[in-house]
PDB file of C-alpha atoms in Angstrom:
ATOM      1  CA  MET A   1     -13.127  12.709  16.228  1.00 41.00           C
ATOM      2  CA  SER A   2     -14.118  13.287  12.611  1.00 53.00           C
ATOM      3  CA  ASP A   3     -15.718  10.426  10.714  1.00 63.00           C
ATOM      4  CA  ASP A   4     -13.447  11.352   7.794  1.00 80.00           C
ATOM      5  CA  SER A   5     -10.112  10.831   9.574  1.00 88.00           C
ATOM      6  CA  LEU A   6      -8.332   7.579   8.742  1.00 96.00           C
ATOM      7  CA  ARG A   7      -7.616   5.353  11.733  1.00 97.00           C
ATOM      8  CA  ILE A   8      -7.098   1.708  12.580  1.00 98.00           C
ATOM      9  CA  SER A   9      -7.939  -0.054  15.844  1.00 98.00           C
ATOM     10  CA  VAL A  10      -6.232  -3.314  16.812  1.00 98.00           C
ATOM     11  CA  LEU A  11      -8.853  -5.935  17.671  1.00 98.00           C
ATOM     12  CA  GLY A  12      -6.213  -8.615  18.058  1.00 96.00           C
ATOM     13  CA  SER A  13      -2.680  -9.480  16.986  1.00 95.00           C
ATOM     14  CA  ALA A  14      -2.055 -12.961  18.450  1.00 92.00           C
ATOM     15  CA  THR A  15      -0.855 -15.992  16.514  1.00 91.00           C
ATOM     16  CA  PRO A  16      -1.556 -18.847  15.977  1.00 90.00           C
ATOM     17  CA  PHE A  17      -4.429 -18.814  18.484  1.00 91.00           C
ATOM     18  CA  ALA A  18      -6.154 -16.238  20.677  1.00 89.00           C
ATOM     19  CA  ARG A  19      -4.625 -15.501  24.084  1.00 91.00           C
ATOM     20  CA  PRO A  20      -6.181 -14.021  27.228  1.00 92.00           C
ATOM     21  CA  GLY A  21      -6.587 -10.349  26.416  1.00 92.00           C
ATOM     22  CA  ASN A  22      -5.455 -10.696  22.811  1.00 94.00           C
ATOM     23  CA  ALA A  23      -7.535 -12.078  19.953  1.00 95.00           C
ATOM     24  CA  CYS A  24      -6.087 -13.324  16.682  1.00 97.00           C
ATOM     25  CA  SER A  25      -5.547 -11.010  13.724  1.00 97.00           C
ATOM     26  CA  GLY A  26      -8.247  -8.411  13.236  1.00 98.00           C
ATOM     27  CA  TYR A  27      -8.526  -4.651  12.807  1.00 98.00           C
ATOM     28  CA  LEU A  28     -11.199  -2.009  12.460  1.00 98.00           C
ATOM     29  CA  VAL A  29     -10.384   0.578   9.795  1.00 98.00           C
ATOM     30  CA  GLU A  30     -12.425   3.773   9.941  1.00 98.00           C
ATOM     31  CA  GLY A  31     -12.449   6.891   7.821  1.00 97.00           C
ATOM     32  CA  GLY A  32     -14.316   8.564   5.023  1.00 96.00           C
ATOM     33  CA  GLY A  33     -17.547   7.971   6.921  1.00 96.00           C
ATOM     34  CA  VAL A  34     -17.238   4.149   6.852  1.00 97.00           C
ATOM     35  CA  ARG A  35     -16.120   1.226   9.006  1.00 97.00           C
ATOM     36  CA  ILE A  36     -14.332  -1.817   7.600  1.00 98.00           C
ATOM     37  CA  TRP A  37     -13.473  -4.992   9.504  1.00 98.00           C
ATOM     38  CA  VAL A  38     -10.089  -6.171   8.212  1.00 98.00           C
ATOM     39  CA  ASP A  39      -9.397  -9.832   8.994  1.00 98.00           C
ATOM     40  CA  ALA A  40     -11.651 -11.745  11.344  1.00 98.00           C
ATOM     41  CA  GLY A  41      -9.444 -14.041  13.386  1.00 97.00           C
ATOM     42  CA  SER A  42     -10.663 -15.933  16.433  1.00 96.00           C
ATOM     43  CA  GLY A  43     -11.903 -13.575  19.145  1.00 97.00           C
ATOM     44  CA  THR A  44     -12.053 -10.449  17.000  1.00 98.00           C
ATOM     45  CA  LEU A  45     -15.843 -10.312  16.728  1.00 97.00           C
ATOM     46  CA  ALA A  46     -16.128  -9.737  20.482  1.00 97.00           C
ATOM     47  CA  GLU A  47     -13.436  -7.052  20.344  1.00 97.00           C
ATOM     48  CA  LEU A  48     -15.061  -5.396  17.346  1.00 97.00           C
ATOM     49  CA  GLN A  49     -18.139  -4.713  19.424  1.00 96.00           C
ATOM     50  CA  ARG A  50     -16.146  -2.404  21.703  1.00 96.00           C
ATOM     51  CA  TYR A  51     -16.206   0.065  18.819  1.00 96.00           C
ATOM     52  CA  ALA A  52     -18.936  -0.959  16.380  1.00 94.00           C
ATOM     53  CA  GLY A  53     -21.735  -3.487  16.004  1.00 92.00           C
ATOM     54  CA  LEU A  54     -22.053  -5.862  13.088  1.00 92.00           C
ATOM     55  CA  GLY A  55     -24.879  -3.688  11.798  1.00 90.00           C
ATOM     56  CA  ASP A  56     -22.515  -0.690  11.707  1.00 93.00           C
ATOM     57  CA  LEU A  57     -20.067  -2.283   9.283  1.00 96.00           C
ATOM     58  CA  ASP A  58     -19.808  -1.065   5.711  1.00 96.00           C
ATOM     59  CA  ALA A  59     -17.577  -3.943   4.556  1.00 98.00           C
ATOM     60  CA  VAL A  60     -15.353  -6.841   5.605  1.00 98.00           C
ATOM     61  CA  TRP A  61     -11.962  -7.546   4.001  1.00 98.00           C
ATOM     62  CA  ILE A  62     -10.125 -10.859   4.507  1.00 98.00           C
ATOM     63  CA  SER A  63      -6.469 -11.373   3.610  1.00 98.00           C
ATOM     64  CA  HIS A  64      -6.519 -15.180   3.441  1.00 95.00           C
ATOM     65  CA  LEU A  65      -8.443 -18.169   4.723  1.00 95.00           C
ATOM     66  CA  HIS A  66      -6.319 -19.431   7.601  1.00 95.00           C
ATOM     67  CA  ALA A  67      -8.508 -19.638  10.700  1.00 93.00           C
ATOM     68  CA  ASP A  68      -6.522 -17.105  12.709  1.00 94.00           C
ATOM     69  CA  HIS A  69      -7.553 -14.521  10.104  1.00 96.00           C
ATOM     70  CA  SER A  70     -11.056 -15.623   9.161  1.00 97.00           C
ATOM     71  CA  ALA A  71     -12.700 -17.915  11.755  1.00 96.00           C
ATOM     72  CA  ASP A  72     -15.007 -15.276  13.257  1.00 97.00           C
ATOM     73  CA  LEU A  73     -16.793 -14.894   9.935  1.00 97.00           C
ATOM     74  CA  LEU A  74     -18.669 -18.039  10.967  1.00 96.00           C
ATOM     75  CA  THR A  75     -20.197 -16.488  14.078  1.00 95.00           C
ATOM     76  CA  ALA A  76     -20.630 -13.164  12.268  1.00 96.00           C
ATOM     77  CA  TYR A  77     -22.828 -15.033   9.784  1.00 95.00           C
ATOM     78  CA  TYR A  78     -25.239 -16.014  12.553  1.00 93.00           C
ATOM     79  CA  GLY A  79     -25.156 -12.535  14.033  1.00 93.00           C
ATOM     80  CA  LEU A  80     -25.977 -10.883  10.736  1.00 93.00           C
ATOM     81  CA  LEU A  81     -28.902 -13.192  10.008  1.00 91.00           C
ATOM     82  CA  HIS A  82     -30.417 -13.804  13.439  1.00 89.00           C
ATOM     83  CA  ALA A  83     -29.689 -10.833  15.732  1.00 87.00           C
ATOM     84  CA  GLY A  84     -32.297  -8.439  14.350  1.00 80.00           C
ATOM     85  CA  LEU A  85     -29.664  -6.036  13.073  1.00 77.00           C
ATOM     86  CA  ALA A  86     -30.334  -2.833  11.195  1.00 72.00           C
ATOM     87  CA  PRO A  87     -29.411  -2.099   8.502  1.00 69.00           C
ATOM     88  CA  ARG A  88     -30.095  -5.547   7.220  1.00 74.00           C
ATOM     89  CA  PRO A  89     -27.377  -7.645   5.568  1.00 80.00           C
ATOM     90  CA  PRO A  90     -25.807  -8.608   3.235  1.00 94.00           C
ATOM     91  CA  VAL A  91     -22.559  -6.870   4.169  1.00 96.00           C
ATOM     92  CA  PRO A  92     -19.949  -6.573   1.390  1.00 97.00           C
ATOM     93  CA  LEU A  93     -17.254  -9.198   1.948  1.00 98.00           C
ATOM     94  CA  PHE A  94     -13.979  -9.068   0.015  1.00 98.00           C
ATOM     95  CA  GLY A  95     -11.792 -12.155   0.216  1.00 98.00           C
ATOM     96  CA  PRO A  96      -9.783 -14.758  -1.687  1.00 98.00           C
ATOM     97  CA  VAL A  97     -11.275 -16.949  -4.387  1.00 96.00           C
ATOM     98  CA  GLY A  98     -13.545 -19.605  -2.890  1.00 95.00           C
ATOM     99  CA  ILE A  99     -14.294 -17.787   0.372  1.00 97.00           C
ATOM    100  CA  ALA A 100     -18.076 -18.195   0.064  1.00 96.00           C
ATOM    101  CA  ASP A 101     -17.896 -21.926  -0.600  1.00 94.00           C
ATOM    102  CA  ARG A 102     -15.396 -22.380   2.238  1.00 93.00           C
ATOM    103  CA  LEU A 103     -17.794 -20.729   4.683  1.00 95.00           C
ATOM    104  CA  ALA A 104     -20.755 -22.654   3.330  1.00 94.00           C
ATOM    105  CA  ALA A 105     -18.958 -25.979   3.666  1.00 92.00           C
ATOM    106  CA  PHE A 106     -18.441 -25.342   7.369  1.00 92.00           C
ATOM    107  CA  LEU A 107     -21.879 -23.887   8.052  1.00 92.00           C
ATOM    108  CA  THR A 108     -23.941 -26.422   6.111  1.00 90.00           C
ATOM    109  CA  ASN A 109     -25.808 -28.823   8.371  1.00 82.00           C
ATOM    110  CA  GLY A 110     -27.842 -30.769   5.880  1.00 82.00           C
ATOM    111  CA  PRO A 111     -28.085 -31.555   2.178  1.00 86.00           C
ATOM    112  CA  GLY A 112     -28.447 -27.917   1.101  1.00 88.00           C
ATOM    113  CA  ARG A 113     -25.722 -25.291   0.893  1.00 90.00           C
ATOM    114  CA  SER A 114     -25.797 -22.680   3.653  1.00 90.00           C
ATOM    115  CA  PRO A 115     -27.084 -19.336   2.337  1.00 90.00           C
ATOM    116  CA  VAL A 116     -23.834 -17.456   2.934  1.00 93.00           C
ATOM    117  CA  GLU A 117     -24.895 -14.802   0.457  1.00 93.00           C
ATOM    118  CA  LYS A 118     -27.812 -13.768   2.664  1.00 93.00           C
ATOM    119  CA  ALA A 119     -25.290 -12.481   5.216  1.00 94.00           C
ATOM    120  CA  PHE A 120     -22.444 -11.433   2.913  1.00 96.00           C
ATOM    121  CA  ALA A 121     -22.312  -9.884  -0.547  1.00 97.00           C
ATOM    122  CA  VAL A 122     -19.143 -11.697  -1.609  1.00 97.00           C
ATOM    123  CA  GLU A 123     -16.633 -10.218  -4.040  1.00 98.00           C
ATOM    124  CA  GLU A 124     -13.492 -12.235  -4.685  1.00 98.00           C
ATOM    125  CA  LEU A 125     -10.132 -10.490  -4.621  1.00 98.00           C
ATOM    126  CA  TYR A 126      -7.519 -10.616  -7.367  1.00 98.00           C
ATOM    127  CA  ASP A 127      -4.125  -9.000  -7.795  1.00 98.00           C
ATOM    128  CA  GLY A 128      -4.740  -5.292  -8.361  1.00 98.00           C
ATOM    129  CA  HIS A 129      -8.329  -5.314  -7.088  1.00 98.00           C
ATOM    130  CA  VAL A 130      -9.564  -1.777  -6.290  1.00 98.00           C
ATOM    131  CA  VAL A 131     -12.820  -0.760  -4.631  1.00 98.00           C
ATOM    132  CA  ARG A 132     -14.076   2.516  -3.219  1.00 98.00           C
ATOM    133  CA  ILE A 133     -16.157   2.408  -0.033  1.00 98.00           C
ATOM    134  CA  GLY A 134     -17.410   5.776   1.165  1.00 97.00           C
ATOM    135  CA  GLY A 135     -14.417   8.096   1.259  1.00 97.00           C
ATOM    136  CA  LEU A 136     -11.846   5.258   1.311  1.00 98.00           C
ATOM    137  CA  THR A 137     -10.112   3.459  -1.545  1.00 98.00           C
ATOM    138  CA  LEU A 138      -8.998  -0.150  -0.953  1.00 98.00           C
ATOM    139  CA  ARG A 139      -6.263  -1.653  -3.135  1.00 98.00           C
ATOM    140  CA  SER A 140      -5.316  -5.317  -2.846  1.00 98.00           C
ATOM    141  CA  ARG A 141      -2.194  -7.075  -4.068  1.00 98.00           C
ATOM    142  CA  ALA A 142      -1.474 -10.794  -4.179  1.00 98.00           C
ATOM    143  CA  VAL A 143       1.394 -11.724  -1.835  1.00 97.00           C
ATOM    144  CA  GLU A 144       3.361 -14.882  -1.071  1.00 91.00           C
ATOM    145  CA  HIS A 145       1.988 -17.050   1.727  1.00 93.00           C
ATOM    146  CA  GLY A 146       1.711 -20.531   0.245  1.00 86.00           C
ATOM    147  CA  LEU A 147      -2.001 -20.119  -0.528  1.00 91.00           C
ATOM    148  CA  PRO A 148      -4.052 -17.288  -2.054  1.00 95.00           C
ATOM    149  CA  ALA A 149      -3.318 -14.269   0.125  1.00 97.00           C
ATOM    150  CA  PHE A 150      -3.504 -10.503  -0.202  1.00 98.00           C
ATOM    151  CA  ALA A 151      -2.105  -7.330   1.304  1.00 98.00           C
ATOM    152  CA  LEU A 152      -4.208  -4.176   1.551  1.00 98.00           C
ATOM    153  CA  ARG A 153      -3.617  -0.460   1.036  1.00 98.00           C
ATOM    154  CA  VAL A 154      -6.278   1.957   2.300  1.00 98.00           C
ATOM    155  CA  GLU A 155      -6.210   5.606   1.241  1.00 97.00           C
ATOM    156  CA  ASP A 156      -8.482   8.449   2.281  1.00 95.00           C
ATOM    157  CA  GLU A 157      -9.469  11.501   0.273  1.00 93.00           C
ATOM    158  CA  GLY A 158      -6.826  13.607   2.012  1.00 91.00           C
ATOM    159  CA  GLY A 159      -4.012  11.328   0.862  1.00 91.00           C
ATOM    160  CA  GLY A 160      -3.494   9.493   4.155  1.00 95.00           C
ATOM    161  CA  SER A 161      -2.544   5.860   3.647  1.00 97.00           C
ATOM    162  CA  LEU A 162      -2.097   2.675   5.628  1.00 98.00           C
ATOM    163  CA  VAL A 163      -0.922  -0.709   4.393  1.00 98.00           C
ATOM    164  CA  TYR A 164      -1.538  -4.107   5.976  1.00 98.00           C
ATOM    165  CA  SER A 165       0.666  -7.009   4.922  1.00 97.00           C
ATOM    166  CA  GLY A 166      -1.725  -9.795   5.891  1.00 95.00           C
ATOM    167  CA  ASP A 167       0.524 -12.833   6.284  1.00 94.00           C
ATOM    168  CA  CYS A 168       3.312 -13.102   3.731  1.00 96.00           C
ATOM    169  CA  GLU A 169       7.013 -13.465   3.183  1.00 94.00           C
ATOM    170  CA  PRO A 170       8.982 -10.499   1.807  1.00 95.00           C
ATOM    171  CA  CYS A 171       8.015  -9.906  -1.811  1.00 96.00           C
ATOM    172  CA  PRO A 172       8.171  -7.083  -4.382  1.00 97.00           C
ATOM    173  CA  ALA A 173       4.376  -6.724  -4.536  1.00 97.00           C
ATOM    174  CA  LEU A 174       4.192  -5.828  -0.845  1.00 97.00           C
ATOM    175  CA  VAL A 175       6.987  -3.255  -1.077  1.00 98.00           C
ATOM    176  CA  GLU A 176       5.319  -1.699  -4.112  1.00 98.00           C
ATOM    177  CA  LEU A 177       1.959  -1.549  -2.355  1.00 98.00           C
ATOM    178  CA  ALA A 178       3.494   0.012   0.768  1.00 98.00           C
ATOM    179  CA  ARG A 179       5.495   2.640  -1.119  1.00 97.00           C
ATOM    180  CA  ASP A 180       5.552   5.932   0.854  1.00 97.00           C
ATOM    181  CA  CYS A 181       2.603   4.901   3.042  1.00 97.00           C
ATOM    182  CA  ASP A 182       1.994   6.755   6.296  1.00 97.00           C
ATOM    183  CA  LEU A 183       1.567   3.602   8.382  1.00 98.00           C
ATOM    184  CA  PHE A 184       2.736   0.083   7.560  1.00 98.00           C
ATOM    185  CA  LEU A 185       1.169  -2.710   9.626  1.00 98.00           C
ATOM    186  CA  CYS A 186       3.384  -5.726   8.995  1.00 98.00           C
ATOM    187  CA  GLU A 187       3.282  -9.209  10.464  1.00 96.00           C
ATOM    188  CA  ALA A 188       6.408 -10.623  12.100  1.00 95.00           C
ATOM    189  CA  ASP A 189       5.551 -14.252  12.788  1.00 91.00           C
ATOM    190  CA  GLY A 190       9.062 -15.506  12.158  1.00 84.00           C
ATOM    191  CA  GLU A 191      11.466 -16.074   9.306  1.00 76.00           C
ATOM    192  CA  GLY A 192      10.453 -18.926   7.031  1.00 78.00           C
ATOM    193  CA  PRO A 193       8.189 -19.686   4.122  1.00 86.00           C
ATOM    194  CA  GLY A 194       5.124 -17.462   4.057  1.00 89.00           C
ATOM    195  CA  HIS A 195       6.088 -15.031   6.836  1.00 93.00           C
ATOM    196  CA  HIS A 196       8.219 -12.023   7.753  1.00 95.00           C
ATOM    197  CA  SER A 197      10.625 -12.088  10.635  1.00 95.00           C
ATOM    198  CA  ALA A 198      10.873  -8.885  12.653  1.00 96.00           C
ATOM    199  CA  GLU A 199      14.100  -8.001  10.839  1.00 97.00           C
ATOM    200  CA  GLN A 200      12.476  -8.653   7.472  1.00 96.00           C
ATOM    201  CA  ALA A 201       9.518  -6.461   8.435  1.00 97.00           C
ATOM    202  CA  GLY A 202      12.003  -3.675   9.108  1.00 98.00           C
ATOM    203  CA  HIS A 203      13.699  -4.244   5.770  1.00 97.00           C
ATOM    204  CA  SER A 204      10.373  -4.244   3.883  1.00 98.00           C
ATOM    205  CA  ALA A 205       9.325  -1.010   5.592  1.00 98.00           C
ATOM    206  CA  ALA A 206      12.672   0.620   4.757  1.00 98.00           C
ATOM    207  CA  ARG A 207      12.518  -0.489   1.117  1.00 97.00           C
ATOM    208  CA  ALA A 208       8.989   0.875   0.807  1.00 98.00           C
ATOM    209  CA  GLY A 209       9.867   4.194   2.419  1.00 97.00           C
ATOM    210  CA  ALA A 210       7.023   3.719   4.903  1.00 97.00           C
ATOM    211  CA  ARG A 211       6.760   6.553   7.418  1.00 96.00           C
ATOM    212  CA  ARG A 212       5.883   4.397  10.408  1.00 97.00           C
ATOM    213  CA  LEU A 213       6.063   0.664  11.129  1.00 98.00           C
ATOM    214  CA  VAL A 214       3.643  -1.216  13.373  1.00 98.00           C
ATOM    215  CA  LEU A 215       4.504  -4.879  14.015  1.00 97.00           C
ATOM    216  CA  THR A 216       1.674  -7.365  14.406  1.00 97.00           C
ATOM    217  CA  HIS A 217       1.175 -11.151  14.506  1.00 95.00           C
ATOM    218  CA  VAL A 218       4.490 -11.575  16.325  1.00 94.00           C
ATOM    219  CA  GLY A 219       5.366 -15.248  16.740  1.00 88.00           C
ATOM    220  CA  PRO A 220       4.700 -16.856  20.155  1.00 86.00           C
ATOM    221  CA  GLY A 221       8.388 -17.408  20.832  1.00 86.00           C
ATOM    222  CA  THR A 222       9.231 -13.694  20.605  1.00 91.00           C
ATOM    223  CA  ARG A 223       8.362 -10.921  23.031  1.00 94.00           C
ATOM    224  CA  PRO A 224       6.871  -7.849  21.314  1.00 95.00           C
ATOM    225  CA  ALA A 225       9.614  -5.599  22.717  1.00 96.00           C
ATOM    226  CA  GLU A 226      12.264  -7.904  21.276  1.00 97.00           C
ATOM    227  CA  ALA A 227      10.544  -7.896  17.884  1.00 96.00           C
ATOM    228  CA  VAL A 228      10.380  -4.094  17.908  1.00 97.00           C
ATOM    229  CA  ALA A 229      14.101  -3.847  18.708  1.00 97.00           C
ATOM    230  CA  ARG A 230      15.006  -6.273  15.934  1.00 96.00           C
ATOM    231  CA  ALA A 231      12.872  -4.453  13.365  1.00 97.00           C
ATOM    232  CA  ALA A 232      14.296  -1.087  14.444  1.00 97.00           C
ATOM    233  CA  ALA A 233      17.793  -2.304  13.582  1.00 97.00           C
ATOM    234  CA  ALA A 234      16.701  -2.539   9.933  1.00 96.00           C
ATOM    235  CA  TYR A 235      14.332   0.446   9.738  1.00 97.00           C
ATOM    236  CA  PRO A 236      15.245   4.075  10.537  1.00 95.00           C
ATOM    237  CA  GLY A 237      11.767   5.263  11.518  1.00 94.00           C
ATOM    238  CA  GLU A 238       9.557   4.705  14.543  1.00 95.00           C
ATOM    239  CA  VAL A 239       8.588   1.089  15.273  1.00 97.00           C
ATOM    240  CA  VAL A 240       5.853   0.028  17.694  1.00 97.00           C
ATOM    241  CA  HIS A 241       3.879  -3.124  18.432  1.00 97.00           C
ATOM    242  CA  ALA A 242       0.179  -3.583  17.641  1.00 97.00           C
ATOM    243  CA  ASP A 243      -0.986  -3.937  21.209  1.00 97.00           C
ATOM    244  CA  PRO A 244      -4.654  -4.997  21.446  1.00 96.00           C
ATOM    245  CA  ARG A 245      -7.139  -2.123  21.876  1.00 96.00           C
ATOM    246  CA  THR A 246      -4.650   0.388  20.488  1.00 97.00           C
ATOM    247  CA  ARG A 247      -5.801   2.925  17.901  1.00 97.00           C
ATOM    248  CA  PHE A 248      -3.527   4.553  15.363  1.00 97.00           C
ATOM    249  CA  GLU A 249      -4.554   7.820  13.730  1.00 95.00           C
ATOM    250  CA  VAL A 250      -3.316   8.260  10.163  1.00 94.00           C
ATOM    251  CA  THR A 251      -3.220  11.680   8.523  1.00 68.00           C
ATOM    252  CA  ARG A 252      -1.198  12.954   5.609  1.00 63.00           C
ATOM    253  CA  ARG A 253      -0.453  16.171   7.476  1.00 42.00           C
ATOM    254  CA  SER A 254       1.109  14.324  10.404  1.00 40.00           C
ATOM    255  CA  ARG A 255       3.809  11.896   9.331  1.00 43.00           C
ATOM    256  CA  THR A 256       3.902  10.388  12.812  1.00 40.00           C
ATOM    257  CA  PRO A 257       0.316   9.321  13.610  1.00 37.00           C
ATOM    258  CA  ALA A 258      -0.697   9.512  17.237  1.00 40.00           C
ATOM    259  CA  ARG A 259      -0.952   6.261  19.197  1.00 45.00           C
ATOM    260  CA  THR A 260      -3.666   5.998  21.818  1.00 45.00           C
ATOM    261  CA  THR A 261      -5.231   3.232  23.866  1.00 46.00           C
ATOM    262  CA  THR A 262      -8.984   3.357  23.408  1.00 47.00           C
ATOM    263  CA  SER A 263     -11.807   2.762  25.809  1.00 39.00           C
ATOM    264  CA  PRO A 264     -14.719   0.394  25.121  1.00 39.00           C
ATOM    265  CA  ALA A 265     -16.862   3.347  24.088  1.00 37.00           C
ATOM    266  CA  SER A 266     -17.728   3.660  20.440  1.00 35.00           C
ATOM    267  CA  SER A 267     -15.781   6.240  18.434  1.00 35.00           C
ATOM    268  CA  ARG A 268     -18.969   7.736  17.104  1.00 31.00           C
TER     269      ARG A 268
END
């Protein structure tokens, strides 16, 4: 497998807490010679190590600061500083305003502030934030979740693109970000403030003209197969569920990326 090909591995898709065999929200995006940990929900650090070590990461991107999307940053902090990793930290960390102080407030065990910046080189996101990491371009848009939250579009040099909704309710910014993307990873936690239902995920994918829809973060009262069927009623393309340990290949040449279940072995 080429280091340049764009792909995303599901570290976990459970909500609102990790389940046996399924961590909370977290994904490993690879391509352009780099590896990016996208969301760090409970249990995802252990799953990440099936494919890459903390010292192999080129960046971390966090959609919002709810624990089921960010809690494993706390243990990653200790790993980066105290596990003898090479290359040495800090690792670039992109997240909502206040992410460094939020981590420090939890990690501090004394009168001084925890040195979060020794582990992470923090850059706060804003609507329209763009950064290039290796051969990948990351674009972030503010979305509606009741607190600062962002969706992400990743593009490789060949034009392949994937979009991750984070957690949000249907909104124009998400549809705009996902326009004509090759793979749209959209949460389907349930209709209500701050979230998509499965049907709404299908509608958002159809409005964006996304070429494939992958449902994630499906609410605990809904079976994944049911969510897929409900989304498919609103979206004419292929719909699948983000099963843990599943890898999706994304290439501009193939409008229907292959879906494979990966082994614990590293992709490199």
